[in-house]
Short mmCIF file of C-alpha atoms in Angstrom, two decimals:
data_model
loop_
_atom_site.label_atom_id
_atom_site.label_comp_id
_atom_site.label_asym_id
_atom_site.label_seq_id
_atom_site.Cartn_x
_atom_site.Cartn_y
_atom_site.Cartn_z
CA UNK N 17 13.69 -49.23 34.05
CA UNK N 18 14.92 -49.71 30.67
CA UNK N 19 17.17 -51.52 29.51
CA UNK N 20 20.45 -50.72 29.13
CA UNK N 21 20.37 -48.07 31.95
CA UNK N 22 21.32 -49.81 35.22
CA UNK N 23 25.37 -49.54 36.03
CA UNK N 24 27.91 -50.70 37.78
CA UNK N 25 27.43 -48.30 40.72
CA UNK N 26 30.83 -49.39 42.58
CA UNK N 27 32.20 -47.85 39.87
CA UNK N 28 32.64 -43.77 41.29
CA UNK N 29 31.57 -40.92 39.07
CA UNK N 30 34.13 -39.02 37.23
CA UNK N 31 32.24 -35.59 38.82
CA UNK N 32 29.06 -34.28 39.36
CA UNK N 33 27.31 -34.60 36.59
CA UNK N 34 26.43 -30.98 34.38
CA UNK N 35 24.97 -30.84 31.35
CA UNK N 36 25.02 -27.38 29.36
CA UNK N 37 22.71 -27.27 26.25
CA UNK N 38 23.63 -24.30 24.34
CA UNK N 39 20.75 -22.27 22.77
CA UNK N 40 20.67 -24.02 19.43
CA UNK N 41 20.99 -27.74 20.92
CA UNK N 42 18.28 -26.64 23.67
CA UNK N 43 15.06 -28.74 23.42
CA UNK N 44 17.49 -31.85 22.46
CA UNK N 45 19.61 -31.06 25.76
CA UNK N 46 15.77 -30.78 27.63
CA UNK N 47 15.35 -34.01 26.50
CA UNK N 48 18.45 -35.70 27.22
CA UNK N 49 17.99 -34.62 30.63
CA UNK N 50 14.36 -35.43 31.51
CA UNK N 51 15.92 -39.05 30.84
CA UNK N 52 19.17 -38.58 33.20
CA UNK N 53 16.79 -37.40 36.15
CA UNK N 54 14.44 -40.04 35.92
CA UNK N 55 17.34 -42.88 35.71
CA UNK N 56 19.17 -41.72 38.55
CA UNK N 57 16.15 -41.68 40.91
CA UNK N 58 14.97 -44.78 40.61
CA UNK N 59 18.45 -46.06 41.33
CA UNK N 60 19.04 -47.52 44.78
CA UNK N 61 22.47 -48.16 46.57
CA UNK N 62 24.09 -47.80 49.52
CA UNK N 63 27.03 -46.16 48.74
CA UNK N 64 24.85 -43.26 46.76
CA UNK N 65 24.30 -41.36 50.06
CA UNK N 66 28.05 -41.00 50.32
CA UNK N 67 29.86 -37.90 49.98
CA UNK N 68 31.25 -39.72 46.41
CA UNK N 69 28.29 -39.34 44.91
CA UNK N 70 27.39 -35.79 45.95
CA UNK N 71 24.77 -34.70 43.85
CA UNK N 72 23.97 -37.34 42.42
CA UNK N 73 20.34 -37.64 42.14
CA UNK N 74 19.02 -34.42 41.16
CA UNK N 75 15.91 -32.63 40.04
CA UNK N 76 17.57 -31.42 37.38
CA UNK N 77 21.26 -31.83 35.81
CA UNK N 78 21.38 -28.90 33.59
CA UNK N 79 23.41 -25.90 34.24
CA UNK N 80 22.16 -22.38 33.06
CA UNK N 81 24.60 -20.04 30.78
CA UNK N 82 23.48 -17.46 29.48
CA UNK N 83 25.17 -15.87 26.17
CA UNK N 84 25.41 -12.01 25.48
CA UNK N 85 25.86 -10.01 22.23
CA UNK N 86 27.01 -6.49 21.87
CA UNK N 87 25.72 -3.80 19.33
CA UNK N 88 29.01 -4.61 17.53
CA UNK N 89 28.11 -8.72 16.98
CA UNK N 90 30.84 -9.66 19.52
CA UNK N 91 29.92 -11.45 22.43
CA UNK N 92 30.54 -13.07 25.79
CA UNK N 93 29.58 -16.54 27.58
CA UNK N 94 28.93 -16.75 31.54
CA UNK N 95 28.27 -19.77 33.50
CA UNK N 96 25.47 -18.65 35.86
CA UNK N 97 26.85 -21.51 38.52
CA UNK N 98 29.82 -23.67 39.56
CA UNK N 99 30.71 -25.81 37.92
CA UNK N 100 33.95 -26.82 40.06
CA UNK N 101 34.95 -30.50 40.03
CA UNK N 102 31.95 -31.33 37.64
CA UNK N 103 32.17 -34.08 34.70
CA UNK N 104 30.50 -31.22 32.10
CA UNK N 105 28.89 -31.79 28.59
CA UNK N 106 28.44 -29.28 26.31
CA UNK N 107 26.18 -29.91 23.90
CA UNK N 108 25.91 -27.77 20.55
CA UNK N 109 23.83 -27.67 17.39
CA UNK N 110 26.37 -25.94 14.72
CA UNK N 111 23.43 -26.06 11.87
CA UNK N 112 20.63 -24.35 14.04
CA UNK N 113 19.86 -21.24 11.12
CA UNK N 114 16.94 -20.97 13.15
CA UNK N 115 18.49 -18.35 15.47
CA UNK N 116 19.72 -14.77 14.70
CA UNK N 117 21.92 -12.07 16.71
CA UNK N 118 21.46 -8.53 16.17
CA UNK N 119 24.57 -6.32 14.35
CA UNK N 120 23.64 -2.89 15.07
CA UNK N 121 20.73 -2.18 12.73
CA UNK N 122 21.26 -6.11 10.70
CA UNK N 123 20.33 -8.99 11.79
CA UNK N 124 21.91 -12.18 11.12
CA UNK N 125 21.28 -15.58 11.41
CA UNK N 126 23.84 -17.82 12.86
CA UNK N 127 25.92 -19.47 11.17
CA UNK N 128 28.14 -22.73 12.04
CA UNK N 129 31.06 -20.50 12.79
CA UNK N 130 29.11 -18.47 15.30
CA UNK N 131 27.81 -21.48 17.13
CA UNK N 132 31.44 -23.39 17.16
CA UNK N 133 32.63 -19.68 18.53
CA UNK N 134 29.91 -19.77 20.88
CA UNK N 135 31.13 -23.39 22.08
CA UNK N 136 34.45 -22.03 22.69
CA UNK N 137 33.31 -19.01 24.61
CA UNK N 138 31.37 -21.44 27.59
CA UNK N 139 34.36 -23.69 27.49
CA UNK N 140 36.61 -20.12 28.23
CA UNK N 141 34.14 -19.52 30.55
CA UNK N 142 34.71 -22.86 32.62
CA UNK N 143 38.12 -21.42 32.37
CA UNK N 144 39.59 -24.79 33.85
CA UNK N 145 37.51 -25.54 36.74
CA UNK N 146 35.64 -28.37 35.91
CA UNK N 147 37.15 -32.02 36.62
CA UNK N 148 36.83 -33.17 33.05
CA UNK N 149 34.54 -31.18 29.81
CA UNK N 150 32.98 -33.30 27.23
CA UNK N 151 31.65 -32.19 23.75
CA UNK N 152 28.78 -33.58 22.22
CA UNK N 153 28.31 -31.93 18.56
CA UNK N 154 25.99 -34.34 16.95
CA UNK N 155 26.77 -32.69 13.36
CA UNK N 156 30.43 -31.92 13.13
CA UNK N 157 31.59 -28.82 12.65
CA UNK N 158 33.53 -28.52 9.28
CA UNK N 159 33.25 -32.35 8.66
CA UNK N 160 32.50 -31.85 5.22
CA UNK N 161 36.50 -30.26 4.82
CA UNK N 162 38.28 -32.79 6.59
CA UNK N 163 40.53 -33.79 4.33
CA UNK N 164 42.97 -31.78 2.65
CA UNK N 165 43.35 -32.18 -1.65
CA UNK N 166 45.68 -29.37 -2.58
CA UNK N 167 46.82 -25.91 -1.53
CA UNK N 168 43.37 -25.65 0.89
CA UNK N 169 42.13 -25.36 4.58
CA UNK N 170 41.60 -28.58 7.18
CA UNK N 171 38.41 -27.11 9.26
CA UNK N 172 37.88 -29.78 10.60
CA UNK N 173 41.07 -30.96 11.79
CA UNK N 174 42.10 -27.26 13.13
CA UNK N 175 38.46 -26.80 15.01
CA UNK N 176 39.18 -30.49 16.62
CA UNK N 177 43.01 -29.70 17.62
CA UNK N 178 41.31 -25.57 19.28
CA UNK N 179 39.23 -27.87 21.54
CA UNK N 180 41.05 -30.24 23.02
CA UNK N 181 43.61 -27.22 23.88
CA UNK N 182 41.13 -25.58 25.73
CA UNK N 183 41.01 -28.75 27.67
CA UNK N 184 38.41 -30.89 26.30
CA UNK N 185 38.65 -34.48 27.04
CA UNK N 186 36.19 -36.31 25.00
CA UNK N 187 34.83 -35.10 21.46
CA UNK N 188 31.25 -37.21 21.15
CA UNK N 189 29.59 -36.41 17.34
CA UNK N 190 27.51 -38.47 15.24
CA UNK N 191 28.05 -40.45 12.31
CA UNK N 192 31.49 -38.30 11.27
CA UNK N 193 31.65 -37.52 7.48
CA UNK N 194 34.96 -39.45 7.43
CA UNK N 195 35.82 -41.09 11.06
CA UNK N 196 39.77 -40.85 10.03
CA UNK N 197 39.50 -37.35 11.04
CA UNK N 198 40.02 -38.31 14.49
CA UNK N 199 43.55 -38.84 13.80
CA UNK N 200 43.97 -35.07 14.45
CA UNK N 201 43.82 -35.28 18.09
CA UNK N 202 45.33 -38.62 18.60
CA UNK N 203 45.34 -38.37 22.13
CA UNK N 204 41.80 -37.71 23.36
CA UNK N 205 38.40 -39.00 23.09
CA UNK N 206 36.89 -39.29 20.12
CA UNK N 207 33.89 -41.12 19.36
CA UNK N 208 31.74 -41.32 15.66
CA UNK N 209 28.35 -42.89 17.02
CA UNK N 210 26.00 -44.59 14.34
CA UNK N 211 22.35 -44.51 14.85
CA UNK N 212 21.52 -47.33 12.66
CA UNK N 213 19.28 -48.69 15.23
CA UNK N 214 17.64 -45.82 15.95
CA UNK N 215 16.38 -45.62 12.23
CA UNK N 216 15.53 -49.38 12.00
CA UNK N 217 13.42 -48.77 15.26
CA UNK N 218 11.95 -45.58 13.92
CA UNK N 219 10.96 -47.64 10.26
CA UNK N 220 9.42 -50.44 11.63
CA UNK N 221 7.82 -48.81 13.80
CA UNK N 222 6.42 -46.60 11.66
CA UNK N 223 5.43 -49.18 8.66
CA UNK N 224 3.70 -52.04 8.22
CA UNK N 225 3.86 -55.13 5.86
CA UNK N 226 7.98 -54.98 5.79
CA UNK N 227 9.73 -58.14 5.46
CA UNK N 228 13.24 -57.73 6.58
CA UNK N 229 15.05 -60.75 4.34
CA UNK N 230 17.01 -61.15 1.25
CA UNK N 231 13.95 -62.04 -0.89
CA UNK N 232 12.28 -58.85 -0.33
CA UNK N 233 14.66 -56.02 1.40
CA UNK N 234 17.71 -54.33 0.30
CA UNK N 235 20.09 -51.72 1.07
CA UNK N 236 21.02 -48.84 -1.19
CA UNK N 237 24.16 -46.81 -0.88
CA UNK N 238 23.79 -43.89 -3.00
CA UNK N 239 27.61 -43.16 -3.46
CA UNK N 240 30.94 -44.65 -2.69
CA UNK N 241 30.99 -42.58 0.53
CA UNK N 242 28.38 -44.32 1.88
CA UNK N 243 29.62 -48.13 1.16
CA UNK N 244 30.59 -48.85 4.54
CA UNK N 245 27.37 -47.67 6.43
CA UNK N 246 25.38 -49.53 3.68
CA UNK N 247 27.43 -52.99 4.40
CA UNK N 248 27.40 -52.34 8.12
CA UNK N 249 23.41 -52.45 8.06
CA UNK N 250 23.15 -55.33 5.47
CA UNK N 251 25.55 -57.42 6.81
CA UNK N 252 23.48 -56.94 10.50
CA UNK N 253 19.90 -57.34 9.02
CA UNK N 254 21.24 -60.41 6.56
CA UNK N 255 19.89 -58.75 3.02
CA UNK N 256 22.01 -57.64 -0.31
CA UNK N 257 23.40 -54.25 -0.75
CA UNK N 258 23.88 -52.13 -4.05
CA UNK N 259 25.08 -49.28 -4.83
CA UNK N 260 25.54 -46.07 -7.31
CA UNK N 261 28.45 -44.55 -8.20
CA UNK N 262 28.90 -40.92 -10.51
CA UNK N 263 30.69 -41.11 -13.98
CA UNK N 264 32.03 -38.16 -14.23
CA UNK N 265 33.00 -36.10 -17.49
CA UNK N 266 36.28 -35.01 -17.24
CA UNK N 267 36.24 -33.16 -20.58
CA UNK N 268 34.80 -30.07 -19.25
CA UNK N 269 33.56 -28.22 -16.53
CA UNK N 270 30.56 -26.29 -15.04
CA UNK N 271 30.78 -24.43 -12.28
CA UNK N 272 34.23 -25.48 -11.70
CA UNK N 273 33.12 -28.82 -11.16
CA UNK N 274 33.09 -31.59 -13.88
CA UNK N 275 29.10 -33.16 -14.69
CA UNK N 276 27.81 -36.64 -14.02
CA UNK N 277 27.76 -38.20 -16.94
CA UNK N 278 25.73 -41.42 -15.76
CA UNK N 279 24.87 -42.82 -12.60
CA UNK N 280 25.78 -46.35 -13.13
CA UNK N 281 24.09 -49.39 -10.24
CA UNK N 282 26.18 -52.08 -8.84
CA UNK N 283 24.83 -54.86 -6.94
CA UNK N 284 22.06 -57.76 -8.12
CA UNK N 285 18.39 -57.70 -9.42
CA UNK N 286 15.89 -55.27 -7.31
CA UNK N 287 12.73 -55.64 -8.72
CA UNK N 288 10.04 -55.80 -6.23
CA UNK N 289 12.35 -55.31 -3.48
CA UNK N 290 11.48 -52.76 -0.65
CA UNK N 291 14.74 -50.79 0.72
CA UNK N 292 16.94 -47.87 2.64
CA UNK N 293 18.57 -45.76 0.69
CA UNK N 294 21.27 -44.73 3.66
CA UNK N 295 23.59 -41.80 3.61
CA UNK N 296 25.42 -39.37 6.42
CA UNK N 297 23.61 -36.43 5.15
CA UNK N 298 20.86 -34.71 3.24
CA UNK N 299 21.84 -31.28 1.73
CA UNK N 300 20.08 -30.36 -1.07
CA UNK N 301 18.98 -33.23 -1.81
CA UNK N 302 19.77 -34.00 -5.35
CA UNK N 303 20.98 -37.09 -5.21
CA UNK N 304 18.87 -38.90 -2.96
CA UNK N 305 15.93 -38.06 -4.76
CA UNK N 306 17.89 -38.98 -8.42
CA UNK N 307 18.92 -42.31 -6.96
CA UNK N 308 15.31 -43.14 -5.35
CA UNK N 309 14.08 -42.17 -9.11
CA UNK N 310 16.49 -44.85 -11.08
CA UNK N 311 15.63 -47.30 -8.19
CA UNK N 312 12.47 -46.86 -8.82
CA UNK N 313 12.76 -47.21 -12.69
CA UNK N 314 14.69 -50.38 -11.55
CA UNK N 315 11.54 -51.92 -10.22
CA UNK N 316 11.98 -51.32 -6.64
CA UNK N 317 9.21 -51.40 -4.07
CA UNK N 318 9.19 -49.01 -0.95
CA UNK N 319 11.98 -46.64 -0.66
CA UNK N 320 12.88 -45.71 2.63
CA UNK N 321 15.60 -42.19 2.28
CA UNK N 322 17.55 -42.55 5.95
CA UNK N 323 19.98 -39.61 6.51
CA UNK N 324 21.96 -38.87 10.16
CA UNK N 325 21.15 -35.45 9.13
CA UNK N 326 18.80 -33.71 7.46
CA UNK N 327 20.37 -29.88 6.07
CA UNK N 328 17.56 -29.66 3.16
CA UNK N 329 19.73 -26.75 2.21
CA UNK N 330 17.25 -25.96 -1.11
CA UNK N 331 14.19 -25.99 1.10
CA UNK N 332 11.16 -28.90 0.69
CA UNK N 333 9.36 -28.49 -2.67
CA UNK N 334 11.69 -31.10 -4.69
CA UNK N 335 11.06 -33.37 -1.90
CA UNK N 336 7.04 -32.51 -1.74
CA UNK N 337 7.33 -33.79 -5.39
CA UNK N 338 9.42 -36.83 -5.45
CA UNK N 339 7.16 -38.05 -3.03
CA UNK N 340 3.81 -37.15 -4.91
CA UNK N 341 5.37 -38.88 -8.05
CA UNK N 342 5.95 -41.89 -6.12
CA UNK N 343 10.00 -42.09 -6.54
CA UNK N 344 10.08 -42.62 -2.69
CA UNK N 345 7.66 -43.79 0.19
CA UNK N 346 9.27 -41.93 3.86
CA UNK N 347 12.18 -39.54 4.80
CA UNK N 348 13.84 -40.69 8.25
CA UNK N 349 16.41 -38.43 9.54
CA UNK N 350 17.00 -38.05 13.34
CA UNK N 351 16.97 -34.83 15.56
CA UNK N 352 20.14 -34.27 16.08
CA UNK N 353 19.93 -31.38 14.42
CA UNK N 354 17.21 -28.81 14.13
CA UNK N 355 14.15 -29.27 12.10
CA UNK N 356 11.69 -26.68 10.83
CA UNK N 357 8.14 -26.94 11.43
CA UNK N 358 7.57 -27.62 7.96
CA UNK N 359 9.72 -30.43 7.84
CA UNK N 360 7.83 -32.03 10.87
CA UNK N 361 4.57 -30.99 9.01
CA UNK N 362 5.27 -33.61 6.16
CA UNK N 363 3.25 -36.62 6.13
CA UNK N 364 6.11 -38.45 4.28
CA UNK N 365 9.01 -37.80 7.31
CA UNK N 366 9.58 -39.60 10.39
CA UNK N 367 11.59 -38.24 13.46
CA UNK N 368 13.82 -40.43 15.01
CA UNK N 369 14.63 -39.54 18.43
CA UNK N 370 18.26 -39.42 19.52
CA UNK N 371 17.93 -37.84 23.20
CA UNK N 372 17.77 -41.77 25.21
CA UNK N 373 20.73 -42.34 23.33
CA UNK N 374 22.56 -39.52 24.32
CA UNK N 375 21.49 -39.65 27.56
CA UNK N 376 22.70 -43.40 28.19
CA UNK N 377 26.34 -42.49 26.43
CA UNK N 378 26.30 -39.53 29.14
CA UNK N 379 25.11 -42.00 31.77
CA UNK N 380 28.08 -44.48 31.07
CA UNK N 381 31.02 -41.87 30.59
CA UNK N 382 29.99 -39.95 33.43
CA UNK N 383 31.09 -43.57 35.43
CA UNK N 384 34.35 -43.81 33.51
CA UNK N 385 32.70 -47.21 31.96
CA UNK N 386 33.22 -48.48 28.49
CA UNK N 387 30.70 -47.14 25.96
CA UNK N 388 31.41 -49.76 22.82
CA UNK N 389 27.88 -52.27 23.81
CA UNK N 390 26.13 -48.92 23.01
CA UNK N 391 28.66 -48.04 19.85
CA UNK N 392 27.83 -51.56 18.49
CA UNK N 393 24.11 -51.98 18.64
CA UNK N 394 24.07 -55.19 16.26
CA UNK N 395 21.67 -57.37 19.32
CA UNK N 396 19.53 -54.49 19.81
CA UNK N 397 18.62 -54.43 16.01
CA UNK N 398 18.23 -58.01 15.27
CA UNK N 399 16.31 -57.66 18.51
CA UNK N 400 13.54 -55.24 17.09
CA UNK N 401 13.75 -56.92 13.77
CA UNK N 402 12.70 -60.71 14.94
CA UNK N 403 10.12 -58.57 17.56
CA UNK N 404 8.48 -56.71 14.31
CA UNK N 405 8.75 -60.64 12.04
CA UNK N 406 6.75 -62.62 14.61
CA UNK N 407 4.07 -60.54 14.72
CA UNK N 408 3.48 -61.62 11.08
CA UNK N 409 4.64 -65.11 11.62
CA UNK N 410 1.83 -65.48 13.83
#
């Protein structure tokens, strides 16, 4: 079994255990579930053939809805079972453009808004009968406008305060844009998880020839936004951090925005050094790629580009040649989020699963047990780091 996965089974479930995928988080969901079933058999207790733990081990934990659209656009959830006295959670992919609804003789793809409107409708559908709904929305939705400068909307904050008044108890996303949105619904779950070893497991996995110390690794935040997740990962794997910040031009204006005037480095020498270049997200992609070009005029080695999420909202080709000019060795983003084919097609990207992660935060909540050894995974890094070392110290 691995570890990590055996609990406390004293400790009752909340409910039956449901998981509902929606359409866009689907094959992540399928995943996430293959995991639960084969846990839960191989468990062994007496107490598990007690009417407390009622459906416990099943062949399968997912529950079927089904979503309908009318000519007009509009549309209706319907939960194709019971889900009375279940612990349910929803899981939803708002950036999935790979799916479209017909509008009488248009189609359109979906957008975030029709997948967070979707997420609402199954939670309407519930309508109140399950013991406790959970949300898992790896990306989340409207994270980017979470904080309000100005006479403007708070998405993020208003999207987080419609959910937990429908009656959702814990709001589970990934790697939040800025964590102190949480302070919207100060009374409910609400947990920002990091996969930082995910991408260090992914890496070395992946590569050979790495040697994870100060003398030869670094890590690279490519804005101030990024500082803390940067330090968190240095600090962990013992190496020095840098980072970039943007001048700006404040004397005019393009686009309503004012221009970089100069990207300018903090942190010490980096010649020769491999490193991550770490950030939340990837959306067009212009400054990853601008930062991996100055490191590289810098003198750095191998340049790993990690990003939570990967949008690549202006498509491949920039990427396709970055990497054939040698400004950066491997793309790691995880698949929390969907991926196109042609993204998976690229010799230069690596995957990094996030379903066995998922599936033990599930595991753990569905047994009202604390979650923060899985929120922290500092041992489980150093871990796969001295694992990876020895087999050159050899």
């Amino acid at each position: 079994m691995a570890q990590g996965t055996t609990k406390d089974l004293t400790t009752l479930p909340v409910g039956r255990l449901g998981l509902i995928p929606l359409v866009s988080c689907k094959e992540l969901g399928d995943k996430v579930n293959e995991w639960l079933v084969g846990w839960r058999r191989e468990r062994s207790h007496e107490e598990l053939n007690s009417f407390a733990f009622e459906g416990y081990q099943r062949d399968s934990y997912l529950i079927p809805v089904q979503t309908a659209r009318f000519g007009s656009g509009e549309a209706k959830s319907t939960v194709m079972e019971s889900v009375r006295g279940d612990d349910i959670y929803i899981m939803v992919d708002v950036c999935n453009y790979s799916l479209t609804y017909s509008m009488g003789e248009y189609t359109n793809i979906m957008s975030p808004d029709d997948h967070f409107q979707d997420l609402k409708r199954v939670i309407g559908a519930i309508g109140g009968k399950a013991r406790r709904v959970n949300v898992i929305m790896p990306y989340l939705y409207e994270s980017r406008q979470s904080i309000r400068s100005g006479r403007e909307s708070l998405d993020c904050a208003t999207a987080l305060q419609e959910l937990v008044d429908m009656g959702v108890e814990n709001i589970i996303t990934f790697d939040a844009h800025d964590t102190r949105i949480q302070n919207a619904t100060p009374l409910h779950g609400f947990e920002s998880v990091q996969p930082a070893y995910q991408f260090i497991k992914a890496l070395l996995k992946n590569e050979q020839g790495l040697h994870i110390d100060n003398d030869h690794f670094m890590i690279i935040s490519p804005d101030e936004g990024s500082m803390s997740r940067a330090i968190y990962l240095a600090n962990i794997l013992g190496v020095d951090m840098g980072m970039y910040y943007k001048r700006l031009d404040y004397t005019r204006k393009i686009n309503g925005r004012h221009p970089v005037a100069a990207y300018e480095f903090l942190g010490p020498d980096l010649k020769g050094k491999d490193m991550i270049l770490i950030d939340d997200m990837i959306s067009s992609g212009d400054t990853v790629i601008k930062i991996a070009s100055l490191l590289k005029e810098r003198g750095a080695g191998r340049i790993y580009i990690c990003s939570t999420f990967g949008l690549f909202t202006d498509g491949l080709e920039k990427f396709d040649k970055a990497h054939e000019e040698g400004d950066f060795d491997k793309v790691l983003t995880t698949n929390l989020i969907y991926q196109s084919p042609e993204l998976l097609s690229r010799d230069y990207y690596i995957s990094c699963d996030m379903s066995k992660y998922i599936a033990l935060i599930i595991d753990t909540l569905n047994h009202d047990l604390s979650v923060s050894h899985l929120l922290n995974p500092v041992d489980r890094i150093k871990r796969c780091v001295n694992e990876y070392m020895s087999q050159y110290d050899k």
